[in-house]
Coordinates of C-alpha atoms and ligand atoms in Angstrom, one line a residue:
M1 CA -43.9 103.1 -76.1
Y2 CA -43.8 106.8 -75.9
P3 CA -43.1 108.5 -79.3
W4 CA -40.2 110.6 -78.0
L5 CA -38.3 107.4 -77.1
S6 CA -38.1 106.2 -80.7
E7 CA -34.8 108.1 -81.2
S8 CA -33.2 106.3 -78.2
L9 CA -34.5 102.9 -79.3
G10 CA -33.4 103.5 -82.9
Q11 CA -29.8 104.0 -81.6
L12 CA -29.7 101.4 -78.8
L13 CA -31.5 98.4 -80.3
P14 CA -29.0 98.0 -83.2
L15 CA -26.3 97.9 -80.6
I16 CA -28.1 95.1 -78.8
A17 CA -28.7 93.3 -82.1
R18 CA -25.1 93.5 -83.0
R19 CA -24.0 92.6 -79.4
Q20 CA -22.2 95.9 -79.1
L21 CA -23.8 97.0 -76.0
G22 CA -21.4 97.1 -73.0
H23 CA -22.2 95.1 -69.9
A24 CA -23.3 98.2 -68.1
L25 CA -25.5 101.0 -69.4
L26 CA -26.4 104.2 -67.7
I27 CA -29.7 105.7 -69.0
K28 CA -29.9 109.3 -67.8
G29 CA -32.3 112.2 -68.5
T30 CA -34.9 114.5 -66.9
A31 CA -37.5 112.8 -64.7
G32 CA -40.7 112.0 -66.4
L33 CA -39.4 110.9 -69.8
G34 CA -40.2 107.2 -69.3
K35 CA -36.6 106.0 -68.8
L36 CA -37.9 102.9 -66.9
H37 CA -40.1 102.0 -69.9
L38 CA -37.1 102.4 -72.2
S39 CA -34.9 100.2 -70.0
Q40 CA -37.5 97.5 -69.7
H41 CA -37.9 97.5 -73.5
L42 CA -34.1 97.2 -73.8
A43 CA -34.1 94.4 -71.3
Q44 CA -36.8 92.6 -73.3
A45 CA -34.6 92.9 -76.4
L46 CA -31.6 91.6 -74.6
L47 CA -33.6 88.6 -73.4
C48 CA -35.6 87.9 -76.6
D49 CA -35.2 84.4 -78.0
I50 CA -34.6 85.6 -81.5
A51 CA -30.9 85.2 -82.3
P52 CA -29.2 88.0 -84.2
D53 CA -28.5 85.9 -87.2
E54 CA -32.1 85.0 -87.8
A55 CA -33.1 88.2 -89.4
A56 CA -31.2 90.6 -91.7
D57 CA -32.4 93.7 -90.0
I58 CA -32.7 92.4 -86.5
S59 CA -33.2 95.8 -84.9
A60 CA -36.4 96.1 -86.8
V61 CA -37.8 93.0 -85.1
L62 CA -36.0 93.1 -81.7
P63 CA -37.7 92.5 -79.3
C64 CA -40.1 90.3 -81.2
G65 CA -42.9 90.5 -78.6
Q66 CA -44.0 86.9 -79.5
C67 CA -41.4 84.5 -78.1
H68 CA -41.5 82.9 -74.7
S69 CA -39.0 85.3 -73.2
C70 CA -40.7 88.4 -74.5
R71 CA -44.1 87.2 -73.1
L72 CA -42.5 86.6 -69.7
V73 CA -40.9 90.0 -69.7
Q74 CA -44.2 91.6 -70.6
A75 CA -45.9 89.7 -67.8
G76 CA -43.1 90.8 -65.4
T77 CA -42.2 87.2 -64.5
H78 CA -39.0 86.6 -66.4
S79 CA -36.6 84.9 -64.0
D80 CA -33.5 86.4 -65.6
L81 CA -34.7 90.0 -65.4
H82 CA -34.1 91.7 -62.0
L83 CA -35.5 95.1 -61.2
I84 CA -34.6 97.2 -58.3
N85 CA -37.3 99.8 -58.0
S86 CA -37.4 101.0 -54.5
D87 CA -39.9 103.5 -53.2
T88 CA -37.9 104.0 -50.1
R89 CA -35.4 106.8 -49.8
S90 CA -32.3 104.7 -50.4
I91 CA -31.1 101.5 -52.0
G92 CA -29.1 99.6 -49.5
V93 CA -26.0 97.4 -49.7
D94 CA -28.0 94.2 -49.1
S95 CA -30.1 94.6 -52.3
I96 CA -27.0 95.2 -54.3
R97 CA -25.1 92.3 -52.8
Q98 CA -28.1 90.0 -53.5
L99 CA -28.3 91.3 -57.1
S100 CA -24.6 90.8 -57.7
Q101 CA -24.9 87.2 -56.4
T102 CA -27.9 86.6 -58.8
L103 CA -26.0 88.1 -61.7
S104 CA -23.0 85.9 -61.2
E105 CA -25.1 82.7 -61.7
S106 CA -25.9 81.5 -65.2
P107 CA -29.1 82.4 -66.8
R108 CA -32.1 80.2 -66.0
L109 CA -34.0 80.5 -69.2
G110 CA -32.2 82.0 -72.1
R111 CA -28.9 83.4 -73.1
A112 CA -28.7 86.5 -70.9
K113 CA -29.4 88.1 -67.5
V114 CA -30.5 91.7 -67.1
A115 CA -30.7 93.8 -64.0
I116 CA -32.3 97.3 -63.9
I117 CA -31.5 99.6 -61.1
Y118 CA -34.1 102.4 -61.2
E119 CA -33.2 105.7 -59.6
A120 CA -29.7 104.4 -59.1
E121 CA -28.6 107.6 -57.4
K122 CA -30.5 106.4 -54.4
M123 CA -27.7 103.8 -53.7
T124 CA -26.0 104.3 -50.4
E125 CA -22.2 104.6 -50.5
A126 CA -21.8 101.0 -49.3
A127 CA -24.3 99.9 -52.0
A128 CA -22.5 101.8 -54.7
N129 CA -19.1 100.3 -53.6
A130 CA -20.7 96.8 -53.7
L131 CA -22.0 97.5 -57.2
L132 CA -18.5 98.7 -58.3
K133 CA -17.1 95.2 -57.7
T134 CA -19.8 93.8 -60.0
L135 CA -19.0 96.4 -62.6
E136 CA -15.3 95.6 -62.4
E137 CA -15.7 91.9 -62.7
P138 CA -18.8 91.5 -64.9
A139 CA -20.4 88.2 -65.3
G140 CA -20.3 87.1 -68.9
Q141 CA -23.9 87.1 -69.8
A142 CA -25.2 89.8 -67.6
T143 CA -26.1 93.3 -68.5
L144 CA -26.7 96.0 -65.9
I145 CA -28.9 99.0 -66.7
L146 CA -28.7 101.9 -64.3
V147 CA -31.5 104.5 -64.7
S148 CA -31.0 108.0 -63.2
A149 CA -32.4 111.5 -63.5
H150 CA -29.5 112.6 -61.2
P151 CA -26.4 110.9 -62.6
E152 CA -24.2 113.5 -61.0
R153 CA -25.0 112.0 -57.6
L154 CA -23.5 108.6 -58.7
L155 CA -19.9 107.8 -57.9
P156 CA -17.7 109.0 -60.8
T157 CA -16.1 105.5 -60.8
I158 CA -19.6 104.0 -61.4
R159 CA -20.4 106.5 -64.2
S160 CA -17.0 105.9 -65.9
R161 CA -17.7 102.1 -66.0
C162 CA -21.0 102.5 -67.8
Q163 CA -21.9 103.2 -71.4
Q164 CA -24.0 106.3 -71.0
W165 CA -27.1 107.3 -72.9
L166 CA -28.9 110.6 -72.4
V167 CA -32.6 110.5 -73.3
P168 CA -33.1 113.8 -75.0
L169 CA -36.0 116.1 -74.2
P170 CA -38.7 115.8 -76.9
K171 CA -39.7 118.7 -79.1
P172 CA -42.8 120.5 -77.7
D173 CA -45.0 119.9 -80.8
L174 CA -44.4 116.1 -80.4
V175 CA -45.5 116.3 -76.8
L176 CA -48.6 118.4 -77.6
A177 CA -49.6 115.9 -80.3
W178 CA -49.2 113.1 -77.7
F179 CA -51.3 115.0 -75.2
S180 CA -54.1 115.1 -77.7
E181 CA -53.8 111.4 -78.4
Q182 CA -54.1 110.8 -74.7
G183 CA -57.6 112.5 -75.0
L184 CA -56.3 115.2 -72.7
A185 CA -58.8 117.9 -73.6
Q186 CA -57.4 121.4 -72.8
Q187 CA -60.6 122.5 -71.0
D188 CA -60.4 119.5 -68.7
V189 CA -57.0 120.6 -67.3
G190 CA -57.7 124.3 -67.2
A191 CA -55.5 125.0 -70.1
H192 CA -57.1 127.3 -72.7
S193 CA -54.7 127.4 -75.6
E194 CA -51.7 125.7 -77.0
Q195 CA -49.7 128.4 -75.3
S196 CA -50.9 127.3 -71.9
W197 CA -49.8 123.7 -72.7
L198 CA -46.4 125.1 -73.6
G199 CA -46.3 127.1 -70.4
A200 CA -47.2 123.9 -68.4
L201 CA -44.5 122.0 -70.3
N202 CA -41.9 124.7 -69.6
V203 CA -42.6 124.8 -65.9
N204 CA -42.0 121.0 -65.9
Q205 CA -38.6 121.3 -67.6
G206 CA -40.0 120.0 -70.9
S207 CA -40.8 116.6 -69.4
P208 CA -44.0 115.1 -70.9
L209 CA -45.0 112.7 -68.1
A210 CA -44.3 115.2 -65.4
T211 CA -46.4 117.7 -67.3
L212 CA -49.2 115.2 -67.8
A213 CA -49.3 114.5 -64.0
Y214 CA -49.2 118.2 -63.2
L215 CA -52.1 119.0 -65.6
Q216 CA -54.2 116.1 -64.4
A217 CA -53.7 117.1 -60.8
G218 CA -55.1 120.6 -61.7
L219 CA -51.9 122.3 -60.6
D220 CA -51.7 124.7 -63.6
Q221 CA -54.5 126.8 -62.2
G222 CA -52.4 127.2 -59.1
R223 CA -49.5 128.6 -61.1
H224 CA -51.7 131.2 -62.7
A225 CA -53.3 132.2 -59.4
L226 CA -49.9 132.4 -57.6
L227 CA -48.1 134.4 -60.3
S228 CA -51.1 136.7 -60.7
Q229 CA -51.1 137.4 -57.0
F230 CA -47.3 138.1 -57.1
S231 CA -47.6 140.4 -60.1
Q232 CA -50.1 142.6 -58.2
L233 CA -48.1 142.7 -55.0
A234 CA -47.0 146.3 -55.4
D235 CA -50.6 147.4 -55.5
Q236 CA -51.8 145.0 -52.8
P237 CA -48.9 144.8 -50.3
Q238 CA -51.4 143.4 -47.7
T239 CA -51.3 140.1 -49.6
V240 CA -47.6 139.6 -49.0
M241 CA -48.1 137.0 -46.2
A242 CA -50.4 135.0 -48.5
V243 CA -47.8 135.1 -51.3
H244 CA -45.1 134.1 -48.8
T245 CA -47.1 131.1 -47.7
A246 CA -48.0 130.1 -51.2
L247 CA -44.4 130.4 -52.4
L248 CA -43.1 128.2 -49.5
A249 CA -45.7 125.5 -50.0
N250 CA -43.7 123.8 -52.7
K251 CA -40.2 124.4 -54.0
V252 CA -41.4 124.3 -57.6
H253 CA -43.4 127.5 -56.8
L254 CA -40.0 129.4 -56.6
T255 CA -39.2 128.0 -60.1
W256 CA -42.5 129.3 -61.4
L257 CA -41.6 132.7 -60.0
Q258 CA -38.1 132.5 -61.4
L259 CA -39.5 131.8 -64.9
L260 CA -41.9 134.8 -64.6
L261 CA -39.1 137.1 -63.5
Q262 CA -36.9 135.9 -66.4
D263 CA -39.7 136.5 -68.8
A264 CA -40.2 140.0 -67.4
L265 CA -36.5 140.6 -67.7
Q266 CA -36.6 139.5 -71.4
L267 CA -39.4 142.0 -72.0
A268 CA -37.6 144.8 -70.1
L269 CA -34.6 144.1 -72.4
G270 CA -36.9 144.7 -75.4
L271 CA -36.9 141.0 -76.5
T272 CA -39.9 139.7 -78.3
P273 CA -42.7 137.8 -76.4
A274 CA -42.0 134.8 -78.7
A275 CA -38.9 134.1 -76.6
L276 CA -40.9 133.8 -73.4
R277 CA -40.9 130.6 -71.4
L278 CA -44.4 131.3 -70.0
A279 CA -46.1 132.8 -73.0
D280 CA -49.5 132.1 -71.3
N281 CA -48.4 134.5 -68.5
L282 CA -47.5 137.3 -70.9
D283 CA -49.8 139.9 -69.2
L284 CA -48.3 139.2 -65.9
A285 CA -44.7 139.3 -67.2
R286 CA -45.5 142.7 -68.8
R287 CA -46.8 144.0 -65.5
V288 CA -43.8 142.8 -63.6
S289 CA -41.4 144.1 -66.2
Q290 CA -42.4 147.6 -65.4
V291 CA -40.1 147.7 -62.4
G292 CA -37.2 147.8 -64.9
M293 CA -34.2 145.8 -65.8
M294 CA -32.0 146.6 -62.8
R295 CA -34.5 145.6 -60.2
L296 CA -35.4 142.5 -62.1
E297 CA -31.8 141.4 -62.2
R298 CA -31.5 142.1 -58.5
A299 CA -34.6 140.1 -57.7
L300 CA -33.4 137.2 -59.9
T301 CA -30.0 137.1 -58.2
G302 CA -31.7 137.1 -54.8
L303 CA -34.1 134.4 -55.9
L304 CA -31.3 132.2 -57.1
Q305 CA -29.6 132.5 -53.6
L306 CA -33.0 131.7 -52.0
Q307 CA -33.3 128.5 -54.1
Q308 CA -29.9 127.4 -53.0
V309 CA -30.8 128.1 -49.4
G310 CA -33.8 125.9 -50.0
Q311 CA -31.7 123.1 -51.3
T312 CA -29.1 123.1 -48.5
S313 CA -31.4 123.7 -45.5
L314 CA -33.5 120.6 -45.8
G315 CA -35.1 120.2 -42.4
R316 CA -34.6 123.8 -41.6
P317 CA -37.6 125.5 -43.2
V318 CA -37.5 128.4 -40.8
N319 CA -34.3 129.6 -42.5
A320 CA -35.9 129.4 -45.9
G321 CA -39.0 131.2 -44.7
M322 CA -37.0 134.0 -43.2
Q323 CA -34.9 134.4 -46.3
L324 CA -38.1 134.5 -48.4
S325 CA -39.5 137.2 -46.2
L326 CA -36.4 139.3 -46.6
W327 CA -36.6 138.8 -50.4
L328 CA -40.2 139.8 -50.6
N329 CA -39.6 142.9 -48.5
D330 CA -36.8 143.8 -50.8
W331 CA -39.0 143.3 -53.8
L332 CA -41.8 145.4 -52.3
A333 CA -39.5 148.2 -51.4
N334 CA -38.1 148.3 -54.9
A335 CA -41.2 147.5 -56.9
K336 CA -43.1 150.7 -55.8
Ligands
ZN401 ZN1 -38.9 87.8 -78.4

């Protein structure tokens, strides 16, 4: 189990042991925190054969990891645990109806039934409405665990019927220690200092698993290259098309740029480098900050609008490309 999930387990397992967990739980939090792992561990605890009165401090032993149920859950073959983990774009009404039907039957093995709906925000409206019925009339021994990094996309009526748990972002030093334990050597992923790990963590919204995937894919080098190129744009305006293409390649690239501009603004305002998000891009932020506070604020406002355009114009990349051209022209005109 990931070390940053201990806090959540420490709070949720006692509820299961004391049978105080509601029949529906919504586990929410940034992508890349291991929420599915957490929900599977909770499911194992709900299904574990150890009865609450068999141990004084049941939460310390739940799930036991030894009993028949625990072994089946670990093997992924427990017939009372149902997981909807779809890699398609949506979760349809048929899967939810089937799940509701299964949950209404009595447990086959033990004392409980558990269903996990991973990425629950992918439910279609019809699927969500079908689930609502199950939430309104819960079967006695069934627990539903919804997992979502975007709970705001769920129907409010679904959210309100769930007990909600937000998995907090871990402290950076805990994540860095975990990276080391994973044998993730800094030089292997192109990171050269603790600061570059922190920078990588910040561009991934503090999410350890997203950062790990990002580092292992060698994407951090791309960040340094892109931001470096952007910071020299005023001196090398002929590279503007290359920067434009690179920024459009992935919407996260605009986030990198946003963080750099925010750091530059911090410096322009006279704040200390310690407050920077991308401390490993300090030199670049210094260079960019020379355009001054007003222009940085203007650029950031424009970039924010640009990111919103990117969100609403899915399937219309031409529009986003044009907006980015205008933004870059504006930046060049003002950065000289
Ligand atoms: Zn067990």
